[in-house]
Amino acid sequence: MGMNLKNYSSNRAMKFTESVIREMTRICLKHKGVNLAQGFPDFPAPAEIKEAALRAIQADLNQYAITWGAPNLRQAIAEKFSWYNGVAIDPEREITVCCGSTEAMISSLLAIVNSGEEVIVFEPFYENYGPDTILCDAKPRFITLHEPDWYFDEEELTQAFNNKTKAIIINTPNNPTGKVFSLEELQFIANLCLKWGVIAVTDEIYEHILYDGAKHISMASLPGMRDQTISINSISKTYSLTGWRVGWAIASESLTAAIRKVHDFLTVGSPHPLQEAAATALRIDRSYYNTLAKDYEERRDFLSRVLEDAGFRIYRPRGAYYIMTDVGHFGISDDVAFAFHLVEKFGVATVPGSSFYSRSSLGATKVRFCFPKKRETLEQAAEKLRNFKAKR
Ligand SMILES: Cc1ncc(COP(=O)(O)O)c(C=O)c1O
């Protein structure tokens, strides 16, 4: 009998499972379904950014960039962070360009967290944060965001901070809930960070995808938080370029020095020609962001109507491009069974709610839909969901 996988895998790797989201994508392909599981756009990226990438390759910017990022891109990041988020930063000392915000997050956590230290995570959470804390041997402390508007209990959060707390991860606008943290909420969190000397690690990749007049606020712009925040972002969502793998972490000089070391030995760097094109993206005409938000608002409204017509209970998002729904009343045993039922029988892939929670019971009646899709893709999904309604 051969050795099974367990004999070779590290204890670390055995502590988490394969990504459920990317598994749903594979199942969807098998059933030739409409993929409303994994959050990537199926429409083209802006032409001027693609042309910039072609030019960069032709100009032979094809070797390693400086490990912490091409100067042109770091300059563009600093300019944009200043006008949009209201914080001036030094592109020489306070930015690390990484392979997407995914690498920026894990490099940042590995750079600051010691074994056994605690990291506070709001749940439901973007699924990477679970394995991220395991990979840096941190102890995650989960704080529930309560529906319908995904508020947190201030007392519960206050109790979670202690001498072992190293960081708190904040994702706003939020995946999967669509919550946009308010100034009051961020100020409350900031006060706790300042009191306990805790680093706020913020994932702001949906900062331009906002609805109903919601405003994005960067934690780093709050008094006293500039040097106690690691602000993470990428070109993936704002410019529909999830496959390019260009993201970054913005932090004080001393935090950045640690992040740069981890990043260098993990990946050396993000693709050089795509970094050059990312600089073009960040300098795009500012009207682009209004159009982006407006287009997404139309998609949100369309899918919301379709889901409600099909009998789903929805939590209306104020930002990002997902809709959390409640499916408990459909009478299928749990969220995983429901997601499989929907993709296998009706050809619509979603993500089971439990994959966003540390305690799966909290997500047992929920599934998440995403909508960064062409109108025709959403129409196809609508057709399939009408079929679901008819056969229920
Ligand atoms: C909250 C959040 N953070 C990070 C990512 C991954 O981003 P990137 O492509 O920049 O690694 C995603 C992708 O869905 C996300 O939803």
Short mmCIF file of C-alpha atoms and ligand atoms in Angstrom, two decimals:
data_model
loop_
_atom_site.label_atom_id
_atom_site.label_comp_id
_atom_site.label_asym_id
_atom_site.label_seq_id
_atom_site.Cartn_x
_atom_site.Cartn_y
_atom_site.Cartn_z
CA MET A 1 0.00 0.00 0.00
CA GLY A 2 1.39 3.38 -0.98
CA MET A 3 1.87 6.27 1.40
CA ASN A 4 -1.19 8.48 1.53
CA LEU A 5 -0.98 12.24 1.14
CA LYS A 6 -1.11 12.69 4.88
CA ASN A 7 2.33 11.15 5.30
CA TYR A 8 3.93 13.89 3.25
CA SER A 9 1.84 16.97 4.08
CA SER A 10 2.97 19.34 6.80
CA ASN A 11 0.77 19.80 9.85
CA ARG A 12 0.33 23.35 8.63
CA ALA A 13 -1.00 22.30 5.22
CA MET A 14 -3.32 19.74 6.84
CA LYS A 15 -5.01 22.45 8.91
CA PHE A 16 -6.96 23.93 6.04
CA THR A 17 -8.88 22.62 3.04
CA GLU A 18 -8.87 23.45 -0.63
CA SER A 19 -10.65 26.68 -1.58
CA VAL A 20 -14.38 25.98 -1.82
CA ILE A 21 -14.83 28.92 -4.18
CA ARG A 22 -12.37 27.64 -6.75
CA GLU A 23 -13.80 24.12 -6.37
CA MET A 24 -17.26 25.47 -7.25
CA THR A 25 -15.75 26.99 -10.40
CA ARG A 26 -14.52 23.55 -11.49
CA ILE A 27 -17.89 21.91 -10.76
CA CYS A 28 -19.61 24.67 -12.72
CA LEU A 29 -17.40 23.99 -15.75
CA LYS A 30 -18.31 20.30 -15.53
CA HIS A 31 -22.03 21.11 -15.59
CA LYS A 32 -21.61 23.89 -18.19
CA GLY A 33 -23.32 26.24 -15.75
CA VAL A 34 -23.23 29.99 -15.22
CA ASN A 35 -20.50 30.75 -12.71
CA LEU A 36 -21.77 33.16 -10.07
CA ALA A 37 -19.36 31.62 -7.57
CA GLN A 38 -15.86 33.00 -8.10
CA GLY A 39 -15.70 36.80 -8.22
CA PHE A 40 -14.00 37.60 -11.50
CA PRO A 41 -15.35 39.69 -14.39
CA ASP A 42 -16.21 38.08 -17.73
CA PHE A 43 -16.05 41.39 -19.57
CA PRO A 44 -12.93 43.04 -21.04
CA ALA A 45 -10.50 45.25 -19.14
CA PRO A 46 -10.07 48.88 -20.37
CA ALA A 47 -8.26 48.97 -23.73
CA GLU A 48 -5.73 51.64 -22.74
CA ILE A 49 -4.45 49.47 -19.88
CA LYS A 50 -4.07 46.41 -22.13
CA GLU A 51 -2.21 48.54 -24.69
CA ALA A 52 0.15 49.77 -21.97
CA ALA A 53 0.97 46.13 -21.13
CA LEU A 54 1.71 45.34 -24.77
CA ARG A 55 3.95 48.41 -25.02
CA ALA A 56 5.83 47.40 -21.86
CA ILE A 57 6.53 43.93 -23.24
CA GLN A 58 7.65 45.36 -26.60
CA ALA A 59 9.91 47.81 -24.77
CA ASP A 60 11.51 44.75 -23.15
CA LEU A 61 10.56 45.46 -19.59
CA ASN A 62 10.69 41.72 -19.29
CA GLN A 63 13.20 41.16 -16.50
CA TYR A 64 12.73 41.39 -12.74
CA ALA A 65 11.53 44.77 -11.54
CA ILE A 66 12.90 46.09 -8.24
CA THR A 67 11.64 43.49 -5.79
CA TRP A 68 9.34 45.89 -3.92
CA GLY A 69 7.91 47.35 -7.13
CA ALA A 70 8.69 49.28 -10.32
CA PRO A 71 9.29 52.97 -9.42
CA ASN A 72 6.68 54.17 -11.92
CA LEU A 73 3.99 52.00 -10.30
CA ARG A 74 4.94 52.97 -6.75
CA GLN A 75 4.73 56.63 -7.77
CA ALA A 76 1.27 56.04 -9.29
CA ILE A 77 0.11 54.20 -6.12
CA ALA A 78 1.26 57.11 -3.94
CA GLU A 79 -0.52 59.66 -6.17
CA LYS A 80 -3.75 57.68 -6.11
CA PHE A 81 -3.68 56.96 -2.37
CA SER A 82 -3.27 60.69 -1.81
CA TRP A 83 -6.19 61.86 -3.98
CA TYR A 84 -8.65 59.06 -3.24
CA ASN A 85 -7.86 58.08 0.33
CA GLY A 86 -6.44 61.39 1.52
CA VAL A 87 -3.14 60.03 2.85
CA ALA A 88 0.31 61.14 1.64
CA ILE A 89 2.85 58.31 1.47
CA ASP A 90 6.46 57.92 0.45
CA PRO A 91 6.72 55.66 -2.63
CA GLU A 92 10.38 54.95 -1.81
CA ARG A 93 9.81 53.63 1.70
CA GLU A 94 6.15 52.85 2.30
CA ILE A 95 4.96 50.61 -0.56
CA THR A 96 5.53 46.94 -1.38
CA VAL A 97 4.16 45.75 -4.72
CA CYS A 98 3.13 42.09 -4.51
CA CYS A 99 1.48 39.34 -6.60
CA GLY A 100 -2.06 40.57 -5.98
CA SER A 101 -3.56 41.60 -2.69
CA THR A 102 -3.50 37.90 -1.81
CA GLU A 103 0.27 37.96 -1.52
CA ALA A 104 0.21 41.43 0.05
CA MET A 105 -2.00 40.04 2.84
CA ILE A 106 0.03 36.92 3.57
CA SER A 107 3.37 38.78 3.31
CA SER A 108 2.07 41.44 5.70
CA LEU A 109 0.80 38.94 8.25
CA LEU A 110 3.99 36.85 8.05
CA ALA A 111 5.97 40.06 8.52
CA ILE A 112 4.23 41.16 11.71
CA VAL A 113 2.68 38.18 13.50
CA ASN A 114 4.59 35.87 15.84
CA SER A 115 3.54 32.32 16.54
CA GLY A 116 0.63 32.26 18.99
CA GLU A 117 -0.27 35.94 18.66
CA GLU A 118 -3.89 36.75 17.99
CA VAL A 119 -5.43 38.21 14.85
CA ILE A 120 -9.02 39.47 14.95
CA VAL A 121 -11.12 38.59 11.90
CA PHE A 122 -14.71 39.65 11.27
CA GLU A 123 -16.90 36.82 10.03
CA PRO A 124 -18.29 36.07 7.51
CA PHE A 125 -14.84 36.65 5.99
CA TYR A 126 -13.15 36.33 2.61
CA GLU A 127 -12.01 32.73 2.79
CA ASN A 128 -8.26 33.40 2.43
CA TYR A 129 -8.04 35.03 5.86
CA GLY A 130 -8.54 31.65 7.56
CA PRO A 131 -5.54 29.90 5.93
CA ASP A 132 -3.57 33.18 6.14
CA THR A 133 -3.75 33.13 9.93
CA ILE A 134 -2.87 29.40 10.00
CA LEU A 135 0.14 29.94 7.72
CA CYS A 136 1.57 32.49 10.13
CA ASP A 137 0.69 30.35 13.14
CA ALA A 138 -1.57 33.02 14.58
CA LYS A 139 -4.61 32.41 16.71
CA PRO A 140 -7.62 33.88 14.90
CA ARG A 141 -10.34 35.53 17.04
CA PHE A 142 -13.59 35.73 15.11
CA ILE A 143 -16.09 38.53 15.61
CA THR A 144 -19.48 38.00 14.01
CA LEU A 145 -21.05 40.54 11.69
CA HIS A 146 -24.78 40.21 12.31
CA GLU A 147 -27.34 40.36 9.55
CA PRO A 148 -29.39 42.06 8.25
CA ASP A 149 -26.98 45.01 8.10
CA TRP A 150 -23.90 43.13 9.31
CA TYR A 151 -23.23 45.17 12.45
CA PHE A 152 -20.72 44.04 15.08
CA ASP A 153 -21.29 44.04 18.81
CA GLU A 154 -19.02 46.72 20.29
CA GLU A 155 -18.73 44.94 23.62
CA GLU A 156 -17.75 41.66 21.96
CA LEU A 157 -15.07 43.42 19.91
CA THR A 158 -13.75 45.29 22.95
CA GLN A 159 -13.44 41.97 24.83
CA ALA A 160 -11.50 40.41 21.94
CA PHE A 161 -8.56 42.85 22.28
CA ASN A 162 -5.83 41.85 24.74
CA ASN A 163 -2.05 41.84 25.18
CA LYS A 164 -1.63 39.05 22.65
CA THR A 165 -3.59 40.81 19.89
CA LYS A 166 -1.26 41.73 17.03
CA ALA A 167 -3.59 42.66 14.20
CA ILE A 168 -7.17 43.05 13.09
CA ILE A 169 -8.19 42.38 9.48
CA ILE A 170 -10.81 44.74 8.07
CA ASN A 171 -12.26 44.26 4.60
CA THR A 172 -14.31 47.25 3.46
CA PRO A 173 -16.28 47.26 1.19
CA ASN A 174 -16.79 43.72 2.36
CA ASN A 175 -16.82 40.37 0.65
CA PRO A 176 -19.18 38.47 1.10
CA THR A 177 -21.66 40.77 2.86
CA GLY A 178 -21.46 44.00 0.83
CA LYS A 179 -21.06 45.91 4.10
CA VAL A 180 -19.26 49.26 3.91
CA PHE A 181 -17.80 50.10 7.32
CA SER A 182 -18.96 53.53 8.53
CA LEU A 183 -16.70 56.24 9.94
CA GLU A 184 -18.13 55.58 13.42
CA GLU A 185 -17.37 51.86 13.19
CA LEU A 186 -13.85 52.46 11.89
CA GLN A 187 -13.24 55.05 14.61
CA PHE A 188 -14.39 52.57 17.24
CA ILE A 189 -11.96 49.96 15.88
CA ALA A 190 -9.18 52.57 15.58
CA ASN A 191 -9.57 53.54 19.25
CA LEU A 192 -9.11 49.89 20.27
CA CYS A 193 -6.08 49.54 17.95
CA LEU A 194 -4.51 52.66 19.45
CA LYS A 195 -5.25 51.55 23.01
CA TRP A 196 -3.74 48.07 22.55
CA GLY A 197 -1.02 48.85 19.97
CA VAL A 198 -2.68 46.65 17.36
CA ILE A 199 -2.06 46.89 13.61
CA ALA A 200 -5.13 47.32 11.37
CA VAL A 201 -4.62 45.33 8.17
CA THR A 202 -7.20 46.59 5.70
CA ASP A 203 -8.26 44.92 2.48
CA GLU A 204 -9.67 47.73 0.35
CA ILE A 205 -9.82 46.11 -3.06
CA TYR A 206 -13.49 47.03 -3.58
CA GLU A 207 -12.94 50.68 -2.64
CA HIS A 208 -14.52 51.98 -5.87
CA ILE A 209 -17.46 49.57 -6.02
CA LEU A 210 -20.02 51.43 -3.91
CA TYR A 211 -23.82 51.83 -4.10
CA ASP A 212 -26.57 54.09 -2.82
CA GLY A 213 -24.16 56.93 -2.04
CA ALA A 214 -21.93 54.81 0.27
CA LYS A 215 -18.47 56.30 0.88
CA HIS A 216 -15.24 54.36 1.29
CA ILE A 217 -13.06 55.39 4.22
CA SER A 218 -9.48 54.19 4.60
CA MET A 219 -8.46 53.30 8.13
CA ALA A 220 -5.05 54.93 7.47
CA SER A 221 -6.79 58.31 7.11
CA LEU A 222 -8.09 58.27 10.71
CA PRO A 223 -6.17 60.30 13.32
CA GLY A 224 -3.24 58.33 14.70
CA MET A 225 -3.76 55.34 12.39
CA ARG A 226 -1.48 56.26 9.49
CA ASP A 227 1.48 54.37 10.93
CA GLN A 228 -0.58 51.64 12.55
CA THR A 229 -2.34 50.49 9.38
CA ILE A 230 -1.28 48.25 6.53
CA SER A 231 -3.51 49.22 3.57
CA ILE A 232 -3.85 46.48 1.00
CA ASN A 233 -5.16 46.89 -2.51
CA SER A 234 -4.77 45.61 -6.07
CA ILE A 235 -5.75 46.22 -9.68
CA SER A 236 -7.83 42.99 -9.76
CA LYS A 237 -11.30 44.36 -9.05
CA THR A 238 -11.11 48.06 -9.90
CA TYR A 239 -9.74 47.50 -13.41
CA SER A 240 -11.09 43.96 -14.04
CA LEU A 241 -7.60 42.43 -14.14
CA THR A 242 -7.73 39.54 -11.68
CA GLY A 243 -5.30 37.43 -13.72
CA TRP A 244 -2.49 39.96 -13.78
CA ARG A 245 -1.54 39.54 -10.14
CA VAL A 246 -0.54 43.07 -9.26
CA GLY A 247 -1.33 44.29 -5.76
CA TRP A 248 0.39 46.20 -2.95
CA ALA A 249 0.71 46.89 0.75
CA ILE A 250 1.08 50.45 2.03
CA ALA A 251 2.58 50.80 5.51
CA SER A 252 5.00 52.84 7.61
CA GLU A 253 8.70 52.58 6.79
CA SER A 254 9.44 50.09 9.58
CA LEU A 255 6.48 47.84 8.78
CA THR A 256 7.31 48.06 5.09
CA ALA A 257 10.91 46.97 5.73
CA ALA A 258 9.61 43.72 7.26
CA ILE A 259 6.95 43.18 4.57
CA ARG A 260 9.52 43.71 1.79
CA LYS A 261 11.81 41.02 3.21
CA VAL A 262 9.02 38.43 3.37
CA HIS A 263 7.73 39.40 -0.08
CA ASP A 264 11.19 39.17 -1.66
CA PHE A 265 11.73 35.61 -0.51
CA LEU A 266 8.17 34.49 -1.26
CA THR A 267 7.82 35.70 -4.83
CA VAL A 268 10.65 38.18 -5.69
CA GLY A 269 8.13 40.27 -7.55
CA SER A 270 4.98 40.77 -9.51
CA PRO A 271 5.27 40.60 -13.37
CA HIS A 272 7.25 43.62 -14.48
CA PRO A 273 5.42 44.60 -17.71
CA LEU A 274 2.09 44.28 -15.91
CA GLN A 275 3.35 46.55 -13.15
CA GLU A 276 4.09 49.19 -15.79
CA ALA A 277 0.58 48.80 -17.19
CA ALA A 278 -0.85 48.97 -13.66
CA ALA A 279 0.73 52.44 -13.36
CA THR A 280 -1.31 53.45 -16.42
CA ALA A 281 -4.42 51.95 -14.81
CA LEU A 282 -3.99 53.96 -11.61
CA ARG A 283 -3.71 57.17 -13.67
CA ILE A 284 -6.85 56.47 -15.73
CA ASP A 285 -9.27 59.36 -16.15
CA ARG A 286 -11.16 59.72 -12.87
CA SER A 287 -14.55 59.52 -14.58
CA TYR A 288 -13.78 55.80 -15.01
CA TYR A 289 -14.55 55.15 -11.33
CA ASN A 290 -18.04 56.69 -11.51
CA THR A 291 -18.88 54.61 -14.56
CA LEU A 292 -17.53 51.48 -12.85
CA ALA A 293 -19.74 52.00 -9.78
CA LYS A 294 -22.78 52.87 -11.88
CA ASP A 295 -22.39 49.77 -14.08
CA TYR A 296 -22.06 47.57 -11.02
CA GLU A 297 -25.10 49.18 -9.43
CA GLU A 298 -27.15 48.21 -12.48
CA ARG A 299 -25.89 44.62 -12.24
CA ARG A 300 -26.66 44.54 -8.52
CA ASP A 301 -30.19 45.79 -9.09
CA PHE A 302 -30.78 43.31 -11.91
CA LEU A 303 -29.56 40.25 -9.97
CA SER A 304 -31.34 41.39 -6.79
CA ARG A 305 -34.66 41.48 -8.67
CA VAL A 306 -34.02 38.09 -10.27
CA LEU A 307 -33.13 36.48 -6.93
CA GLU A 308 -36.12 37.95 -5.13
CA ASP A 309 -38.43 36.84 -7.95
CA ALA A 310 -37.01 33.32 -7.61
CA GLY A 311 -37.81 33.34 -3.88
CA PHE A 312 -34.38 34.05 -2.36
CA ARG A 313 -34.11 36.32 0.69
CA ILE A 314 -31.35 38.77 -0.12
CA TYR A 315 -29.09 41.05 1.91
CA ARG A 316 -28.74 44.11 -0.28
CA PRO A 317 -25.05 44.99 -0.66
CA ARG A 318 -23.82 48.59 -0.29
CA GLY A 319 -20.47 47.79 -1.88
CA ALA A 320 -18.36 45.05 -3.56
CA TYR A 321 -19.96 42.70 -6.10
CA TYR A 322 -21.64 39.91 -4.16
CA ILE A 323 -25.12 39.22 -2.84
CA MET A 324 -25.50 37.10 0.29
CA THR A 325 -28.81 35.32 0.37
CA ASP A 326 -30.74 33.22 2.83
CA VAL A 327 -32.04 29.90 1.47
CA GLY A 328 -33.18 28.19 4.69
CA HIS A 329 -36.85 28.35 3.69
CA PHE A 330 -36.24 26.22 0.56
CA GLY A 331 -36.03 23.21 2.85
CA ILE A 332 -32.74 21.72 1.60
CA SER A 333 -30.61 20.34 4.44
CA ASP A 334 -27.82 22.91 4.38
CA ASP A 335 -25.90 25.49 2.34
CA VAL A 336 -23.49 23.00 0.76
CA ALA A 337 -26.33 20.69 -0.33
CA PHE A 338 -28.20 23.72 -1.67
CA ALA A 339 -25.19 25.00 -3.66
CA PHE A 340 -24.63 21.56 -5.20
CA HIS A 341 -28.34 21.22 -5.97
CA LEU A 342 -28.39 24.60 -7.71
CA VAL A 343 -25.32 23.94 -9.86
CA GLU A 344 -26.00 20.28 -10.67
CA LYS A 345 -29.74 20.56 -11.37
CA PHE A 346 -30.09 24.14 -12.59
CA GLY A 347 -26.62 25.19 -13.73
CA VAL A 348 -25.96 28.17 -11.45
CA ALA A 349 -22.80 28.07 -9.34
CA THR A 350 -22.74 29.87 -5.99
CA VAL A 351 -20.63 29.63 -2.86
CA PRO A 352 -22.03 27.92 0.25
CA GLY A 353 -22.30 30.38 3.13
CA SER A 354 -20.42 28.16 5.59
CA SER A 355 -17.17 28.69 3.69
CA PHE A 356 -17.15 32.28 5.01
CA TYR A 357 -17.48 31.32 8.68
CA SER A 358 -15.24 29.68 11.27
CA ARG A 359 -18.36 28.02 12.68
CA SER A 360 -20.15 26.50 9.70
CA SER A 361 -23.54 26.59 11.48
CA LEU A 362 -23.55 30.38 11.08
CA GLY A 363 -23.57 30.00 7.29
CA ALA A 364 -25.77 26.90 7.09
CA THR A 365 -28.71 28.69 5.48
CA LYS A 366 -26.76 31.10 3.26
CA VAL A 367 -25.31 31.09 -0.24
CA ARG A 368 -23.39 33.87 -2.01
CA PHE A 369 -23.90 35.00 -5.58
CA CYS A 370 -21.47 37.26 -7.42
CA PHE A 371 -22.32 39.59 -10.27
CA PRO A 372 -19.18 40.94 -12.03
CA LYS A 373 -20.65 39.63 -15.27
CA LYS A 374 -21.86 40.80 -18.66
CA ARG A 375 -25.57 41.48 -18.91
CA GLU A 376 -25.97 38.42 -21.16
CA THR A 377 -24.35 36.18 -18.53
CA LEU A 378 -26.70 37.55 -15.87
CA GLU A 379 -29.64 37.02 -18.27
CA GLN A 380 -28.59 33.37 -18.65
CA ALA A 381 -28.46 33.02 -14.88
CA ALA A 382 -31.89 34.67 -14.66
CA GLU A 383 -33.30 32.11 -17.06
CA LYS A 384 -31.89 29.24 -15.00
CA LEU A 385 -33.20 30.76 -11.77
CA ARG A 386 -36.68 31.07 -13.31
CA ASN A 387 -36.41 27.36 -14.07
CA PHE A 388 -35.42 26.75 -10.43
CA LYS A 389 -38.51 28.66 -9.30
CA ALA A 390 -40.79 26.74 -11.67
CA LYS A 391 -39.50 23.32 -10.54
CA ARG A 392 -39.37 24.03 -6.85
C1 LIG B 1 -11.80 40.62 -0.16
C2 LIG B 1 -10.86 40.09 -1.17
N1 LIG B 1 -9.54 40.22 -0.99
C3 LIG B 1 -8.66 39.75 -1.89
C4 LIG B 1 -9.06 39.09 -3.04
C5 LIG B 1 -8.02 38.60 -4.00
O1 LIG B 1 -7.50 39.70 -4.66
P1 LIG B 1 -6.20 39.68 -5.59
O2 LIG B 1 -6.63 39.27 -6.94
O3 LIG B 1 -5.72 41.09 -5.57
O4 LIG B 1 -5.21 38.76 -4.99
C6 LIG B 1 -10.42 38.91 -3.28
C7 LIG B 1 -10.88 38.20 -4.49
O5 LIG B 1 -12.00 37.81 -4.63
C8 LIG B 1 -11.35 39.43 -2.33
O6 LIG B 1 -12.66 39.30 -2.50
#
